[in-house]
PDB file of C-alpha atoms and ligand atoms in Angstrom:
ATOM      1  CA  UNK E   1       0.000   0.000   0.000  1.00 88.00           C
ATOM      2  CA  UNK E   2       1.710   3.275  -0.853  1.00 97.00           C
ATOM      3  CA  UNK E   3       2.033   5.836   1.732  1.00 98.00           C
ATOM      4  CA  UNK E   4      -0.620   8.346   2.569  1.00 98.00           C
ATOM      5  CA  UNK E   5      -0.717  11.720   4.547  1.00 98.00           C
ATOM      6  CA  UNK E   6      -0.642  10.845   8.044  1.00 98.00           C
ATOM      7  CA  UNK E   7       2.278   7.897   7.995  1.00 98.00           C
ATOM      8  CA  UNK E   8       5.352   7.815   9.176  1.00 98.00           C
ATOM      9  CA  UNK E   9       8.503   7.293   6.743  1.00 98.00           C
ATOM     10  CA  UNK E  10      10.312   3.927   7.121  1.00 98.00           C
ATOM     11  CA  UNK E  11      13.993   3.706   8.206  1.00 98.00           C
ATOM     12  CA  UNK E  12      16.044   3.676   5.391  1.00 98.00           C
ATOM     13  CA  UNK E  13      19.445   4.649   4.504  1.00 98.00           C
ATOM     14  CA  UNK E  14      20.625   6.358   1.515  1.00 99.00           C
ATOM     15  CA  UNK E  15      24.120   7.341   0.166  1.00 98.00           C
ATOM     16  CA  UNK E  16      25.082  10.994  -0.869  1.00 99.00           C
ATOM     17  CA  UNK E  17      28.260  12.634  -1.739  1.00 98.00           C
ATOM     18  CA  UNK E  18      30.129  14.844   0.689  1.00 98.00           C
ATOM     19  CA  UNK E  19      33.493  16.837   0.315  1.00 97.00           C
ATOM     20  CA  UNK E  20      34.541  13.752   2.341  1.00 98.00           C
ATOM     21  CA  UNK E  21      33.646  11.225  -0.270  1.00 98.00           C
ATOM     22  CA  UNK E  22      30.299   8.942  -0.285  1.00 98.00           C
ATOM     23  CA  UNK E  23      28.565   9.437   3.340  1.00 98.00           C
ATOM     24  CA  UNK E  24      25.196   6.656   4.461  1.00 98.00           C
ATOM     25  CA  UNK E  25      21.903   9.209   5.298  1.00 98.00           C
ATOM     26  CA  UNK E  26      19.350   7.469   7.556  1.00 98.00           C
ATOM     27  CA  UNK E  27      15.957   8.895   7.635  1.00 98.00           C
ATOM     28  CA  UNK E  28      16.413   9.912  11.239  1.00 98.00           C
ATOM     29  CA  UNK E  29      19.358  12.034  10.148  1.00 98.00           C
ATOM     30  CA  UNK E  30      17.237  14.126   7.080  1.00 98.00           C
ATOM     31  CA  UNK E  31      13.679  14.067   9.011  1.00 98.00           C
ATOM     32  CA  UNK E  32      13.907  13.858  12.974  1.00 98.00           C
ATOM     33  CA  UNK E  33      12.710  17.295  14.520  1.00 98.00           C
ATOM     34  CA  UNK E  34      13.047  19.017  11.073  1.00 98.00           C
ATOM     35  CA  UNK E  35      10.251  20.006   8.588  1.00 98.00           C
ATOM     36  CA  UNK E  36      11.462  18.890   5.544  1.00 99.00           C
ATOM     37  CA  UNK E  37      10.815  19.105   1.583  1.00 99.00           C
ATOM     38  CA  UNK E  38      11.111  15.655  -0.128  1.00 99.00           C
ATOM     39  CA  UNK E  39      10.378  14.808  -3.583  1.00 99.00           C
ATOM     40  CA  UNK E  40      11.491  12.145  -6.056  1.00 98.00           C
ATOM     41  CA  UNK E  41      12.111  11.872  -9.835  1.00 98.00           C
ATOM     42  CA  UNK E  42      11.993   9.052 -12.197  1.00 98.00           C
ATOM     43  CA  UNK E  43      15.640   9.681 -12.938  1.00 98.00           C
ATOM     44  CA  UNK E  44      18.344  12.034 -11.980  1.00 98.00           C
ATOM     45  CA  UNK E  45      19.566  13.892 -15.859  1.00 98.00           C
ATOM     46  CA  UNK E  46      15.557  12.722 -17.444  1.00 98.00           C
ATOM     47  CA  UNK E  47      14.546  15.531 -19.300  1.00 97.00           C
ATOM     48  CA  UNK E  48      11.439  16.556 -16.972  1.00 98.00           C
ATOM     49  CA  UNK E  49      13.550  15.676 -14.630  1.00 97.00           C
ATOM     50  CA  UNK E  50      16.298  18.237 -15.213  1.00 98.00           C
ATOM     51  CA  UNK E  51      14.465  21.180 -16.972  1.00 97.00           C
ATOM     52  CA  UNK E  52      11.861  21.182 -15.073  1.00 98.00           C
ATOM     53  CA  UNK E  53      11.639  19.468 -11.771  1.00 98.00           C
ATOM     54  CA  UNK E  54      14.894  20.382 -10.096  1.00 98.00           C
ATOM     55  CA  UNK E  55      15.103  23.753 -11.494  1.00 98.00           C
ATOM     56  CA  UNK E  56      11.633  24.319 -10.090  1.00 98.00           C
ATOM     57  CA  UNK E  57      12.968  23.529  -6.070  1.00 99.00           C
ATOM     58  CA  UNK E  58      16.099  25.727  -7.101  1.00 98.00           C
ATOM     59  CA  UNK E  59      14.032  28.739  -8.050  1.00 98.00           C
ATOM     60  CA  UNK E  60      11.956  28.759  -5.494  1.00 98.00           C
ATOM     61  CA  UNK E  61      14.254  27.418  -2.597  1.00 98.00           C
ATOM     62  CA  UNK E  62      14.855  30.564  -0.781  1.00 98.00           C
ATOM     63  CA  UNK E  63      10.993  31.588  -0.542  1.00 98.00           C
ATOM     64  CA  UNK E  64      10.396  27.210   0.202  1.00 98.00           C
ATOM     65  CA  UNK E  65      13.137  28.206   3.402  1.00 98.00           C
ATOM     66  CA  UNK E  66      11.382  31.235   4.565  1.00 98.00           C
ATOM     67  CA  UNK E  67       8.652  29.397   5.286  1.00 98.00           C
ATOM     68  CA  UNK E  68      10.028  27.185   8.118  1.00 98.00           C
ATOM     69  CA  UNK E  69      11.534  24.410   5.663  1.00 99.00           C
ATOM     70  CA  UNK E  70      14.717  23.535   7.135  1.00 98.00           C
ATOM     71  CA  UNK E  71      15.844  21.266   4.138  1.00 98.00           C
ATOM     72  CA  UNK E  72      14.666  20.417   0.221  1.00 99.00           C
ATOM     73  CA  UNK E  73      16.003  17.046  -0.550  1.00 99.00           C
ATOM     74  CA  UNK E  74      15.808  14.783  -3.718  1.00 99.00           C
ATOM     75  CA  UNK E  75      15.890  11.636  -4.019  1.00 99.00           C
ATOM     76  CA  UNK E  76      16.021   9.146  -7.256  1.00 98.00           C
ATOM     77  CA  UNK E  77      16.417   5.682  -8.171  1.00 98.00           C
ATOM     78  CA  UNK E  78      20.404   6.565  -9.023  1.00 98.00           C
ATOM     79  CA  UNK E  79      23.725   5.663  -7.872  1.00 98.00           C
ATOM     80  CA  UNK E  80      25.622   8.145  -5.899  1.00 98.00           C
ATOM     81  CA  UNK E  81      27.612   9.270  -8.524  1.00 98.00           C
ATOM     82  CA  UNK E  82      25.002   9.953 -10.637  1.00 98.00           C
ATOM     83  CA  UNK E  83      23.379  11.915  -8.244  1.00 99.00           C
ATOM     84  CA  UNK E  84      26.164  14.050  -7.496  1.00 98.00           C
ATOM     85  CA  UNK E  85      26.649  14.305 -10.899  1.00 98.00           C
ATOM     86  CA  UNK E  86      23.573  15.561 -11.620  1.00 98.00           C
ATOM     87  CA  UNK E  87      23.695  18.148  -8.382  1.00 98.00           C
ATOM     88  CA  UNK E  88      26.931  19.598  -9.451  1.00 98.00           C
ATOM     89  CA  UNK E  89      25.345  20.009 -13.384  1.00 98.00           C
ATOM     90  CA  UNK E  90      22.810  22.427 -11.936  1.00 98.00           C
ATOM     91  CA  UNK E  91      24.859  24.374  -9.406  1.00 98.00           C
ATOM     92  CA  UNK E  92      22.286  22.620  -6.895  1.00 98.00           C
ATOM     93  CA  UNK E  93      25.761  21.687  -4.190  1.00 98.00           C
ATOM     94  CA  UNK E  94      24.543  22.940  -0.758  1.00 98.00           C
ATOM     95  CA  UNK E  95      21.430  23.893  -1.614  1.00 98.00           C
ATOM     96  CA  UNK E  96      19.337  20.776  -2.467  1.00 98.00           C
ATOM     97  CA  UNK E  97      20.362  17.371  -0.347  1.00 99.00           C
ATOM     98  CA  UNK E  98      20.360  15.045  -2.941  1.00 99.00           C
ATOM     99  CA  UNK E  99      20.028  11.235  -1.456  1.00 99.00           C
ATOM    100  CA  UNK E 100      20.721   8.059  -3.741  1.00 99.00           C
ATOM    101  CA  UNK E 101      17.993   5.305  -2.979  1.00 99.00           C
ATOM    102  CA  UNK E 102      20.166   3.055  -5.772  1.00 98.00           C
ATOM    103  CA  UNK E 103      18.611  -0.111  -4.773  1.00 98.00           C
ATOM    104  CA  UNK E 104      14.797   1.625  -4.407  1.00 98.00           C
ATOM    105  CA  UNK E 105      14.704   0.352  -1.276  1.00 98.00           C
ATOM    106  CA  UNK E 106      13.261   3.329   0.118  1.00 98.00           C
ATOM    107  CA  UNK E 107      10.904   4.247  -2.527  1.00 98.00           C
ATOM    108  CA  UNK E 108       9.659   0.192  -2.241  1.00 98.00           C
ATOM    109  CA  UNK E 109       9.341   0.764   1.253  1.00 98.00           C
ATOM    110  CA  UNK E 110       7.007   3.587   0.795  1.00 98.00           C
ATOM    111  CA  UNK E 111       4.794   1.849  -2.459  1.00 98.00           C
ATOM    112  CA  UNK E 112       5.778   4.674  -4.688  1.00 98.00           C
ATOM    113  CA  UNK E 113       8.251   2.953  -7.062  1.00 98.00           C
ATOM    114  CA  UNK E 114       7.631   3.019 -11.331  1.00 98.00           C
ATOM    115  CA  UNK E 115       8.303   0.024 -13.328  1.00 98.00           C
ATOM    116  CA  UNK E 116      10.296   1.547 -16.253  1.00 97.00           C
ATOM    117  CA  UNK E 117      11.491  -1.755 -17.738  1.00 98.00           C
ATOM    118  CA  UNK E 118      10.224  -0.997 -20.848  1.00 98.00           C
ATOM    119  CA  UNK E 119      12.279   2.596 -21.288  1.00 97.00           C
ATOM    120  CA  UNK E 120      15.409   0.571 -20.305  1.00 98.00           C
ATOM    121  CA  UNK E 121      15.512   2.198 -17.387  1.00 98.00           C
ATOM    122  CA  UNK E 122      14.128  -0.512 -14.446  1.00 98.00           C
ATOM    123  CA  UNK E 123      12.342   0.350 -11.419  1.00 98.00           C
ATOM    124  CA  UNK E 124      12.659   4.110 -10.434  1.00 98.00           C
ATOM    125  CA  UNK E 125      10.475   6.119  -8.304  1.00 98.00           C
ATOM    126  CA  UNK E 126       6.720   7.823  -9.607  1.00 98.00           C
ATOM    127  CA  UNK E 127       7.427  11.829  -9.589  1.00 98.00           C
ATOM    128  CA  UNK E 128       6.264  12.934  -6.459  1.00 98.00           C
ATOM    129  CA  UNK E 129       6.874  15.211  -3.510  1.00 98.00           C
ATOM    130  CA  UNK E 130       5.742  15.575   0.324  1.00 98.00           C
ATOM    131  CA  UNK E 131       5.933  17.557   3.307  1.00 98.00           C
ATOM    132  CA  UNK E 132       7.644  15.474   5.978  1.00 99.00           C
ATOM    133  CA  UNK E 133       7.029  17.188   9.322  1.00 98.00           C
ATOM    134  CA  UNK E 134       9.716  15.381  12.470  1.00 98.00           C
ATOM    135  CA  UNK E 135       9.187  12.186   9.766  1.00 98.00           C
ATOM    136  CA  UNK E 136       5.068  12.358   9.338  1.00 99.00           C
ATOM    137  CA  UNK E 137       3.894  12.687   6.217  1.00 99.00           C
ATOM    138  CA  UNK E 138       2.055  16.165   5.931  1.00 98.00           C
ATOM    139  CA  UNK E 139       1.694  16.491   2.161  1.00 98.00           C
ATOM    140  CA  UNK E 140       1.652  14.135  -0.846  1.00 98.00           C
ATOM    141  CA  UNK E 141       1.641  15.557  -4.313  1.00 98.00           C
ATOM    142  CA  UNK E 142       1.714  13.470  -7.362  1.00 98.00           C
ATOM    143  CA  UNK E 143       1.886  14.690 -11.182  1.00 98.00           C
ATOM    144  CA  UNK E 144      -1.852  13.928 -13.058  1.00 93.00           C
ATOM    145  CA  UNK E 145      -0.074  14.177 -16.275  1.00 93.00           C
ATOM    146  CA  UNK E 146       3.783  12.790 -17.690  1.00 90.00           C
ATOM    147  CA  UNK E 147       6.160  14.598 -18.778  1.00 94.00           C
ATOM    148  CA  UNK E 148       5.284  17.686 -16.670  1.00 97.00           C
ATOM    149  CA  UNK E 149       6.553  18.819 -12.973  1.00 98.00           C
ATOM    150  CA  UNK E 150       3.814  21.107 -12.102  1.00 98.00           C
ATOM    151  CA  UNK E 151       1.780  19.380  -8.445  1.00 98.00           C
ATOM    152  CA  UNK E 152       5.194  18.137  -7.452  1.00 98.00           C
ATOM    153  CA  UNK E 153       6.955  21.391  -8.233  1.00 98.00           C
ATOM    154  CA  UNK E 154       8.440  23.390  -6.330  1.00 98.00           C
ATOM    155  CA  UNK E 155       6.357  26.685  -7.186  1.00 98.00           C
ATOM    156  CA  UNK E 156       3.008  24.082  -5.991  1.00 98.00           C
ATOM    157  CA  UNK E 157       4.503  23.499  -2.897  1.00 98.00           C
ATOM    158  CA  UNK E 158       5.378  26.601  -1.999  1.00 98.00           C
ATOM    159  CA  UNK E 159       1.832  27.349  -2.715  1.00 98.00           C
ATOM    160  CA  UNK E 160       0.987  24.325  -0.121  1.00 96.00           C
ATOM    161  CA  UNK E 161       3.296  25.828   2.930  1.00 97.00           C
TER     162      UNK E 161
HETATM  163  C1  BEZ A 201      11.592  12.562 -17.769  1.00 66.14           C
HETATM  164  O1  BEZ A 201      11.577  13.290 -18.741  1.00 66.14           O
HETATM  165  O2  BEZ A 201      11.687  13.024 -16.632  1.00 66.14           O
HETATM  166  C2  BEZ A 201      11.556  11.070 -17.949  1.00 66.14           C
HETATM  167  C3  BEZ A 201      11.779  10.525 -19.188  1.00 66.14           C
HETATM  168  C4  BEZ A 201      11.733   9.152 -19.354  1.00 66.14           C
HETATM  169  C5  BEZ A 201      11.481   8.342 -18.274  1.00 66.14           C
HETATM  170  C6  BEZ A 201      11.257   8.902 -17.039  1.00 66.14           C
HETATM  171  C7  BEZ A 201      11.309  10.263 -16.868  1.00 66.14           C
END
């Protein structure tokens, strides 16, 4: 059953990249006592993906921040690397958290994974985004149409704060 408003996030851990090197996230880490911004994409470098859906959270970060977000984090169906990658493509380093759920064990854990088998691409995550308040669930937005980043943007959320 997929997650609903109301639910608690699973544990999970994911991998991101640090100046350090590759660093393990848990879900306590990104959520406990924070109000955080969370939403997923099909694929980090995917063309809604990248002109659309990240650049939305960038362009509106500082006005999602002023409302009481302490965080905007993304997370995708990547490897590390990848997800770096695709962070330090769109100057996005230190402003978006970007969190590698590589296996999709988090995005399985919540119901919200998209079988993409047939693009070549495997299972990824649907396009989404929440409102995760000290880990609850507050807000769940989810696109009506593909190939757009409009409910799960980042101008439609600030709209929801
Ligand atoms: C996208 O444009 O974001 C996209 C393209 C193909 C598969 C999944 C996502």
């Amino acid at each position: 059953m997929p997650i609903a408003v109301g639910d608690r996030l699973p544990a999970a851990t994911f991998k991101t990249m640090t100046a350090e090197g590759v660093k393990e996230v848990t879900t306590a880490d990104v959520f406990a006592g924070r109000k955080v911004v969370l939403f997923a994409v099909p694929g980090a470098f995917t063309p809604t993906c990248s002109k659309a859906h990240l650049p939305g959270y960038l362009a509106n970060r500082d006005a999602i921040l002023a409302k009481g977000v302490d965080e905007i984090v993304v997370t995708a169906v990547n490897d590390v690397f990848v997800m770096d990658a695709w962070s330090k493509a769109n100057d996005a380093d230190g402003k978006i958290l970007f969190l590698a759920d590589g296996a999709a064990a988090f995005v399985s854990a919540i119901g919200l994974t998209l079988d993409l088998t047939a693009a070549g691409m495997g299972v990824r995550s649907q396009r989404w985004s929440m409102l995760v308040d000290d880990g609850v669930v507050k807000e769940l937005n989810f696109e009506e149409k593909p190939g757009v980043a409009d409910l799960t943007g980042g101008a439609c959320m600030l709209g929801h704060l």
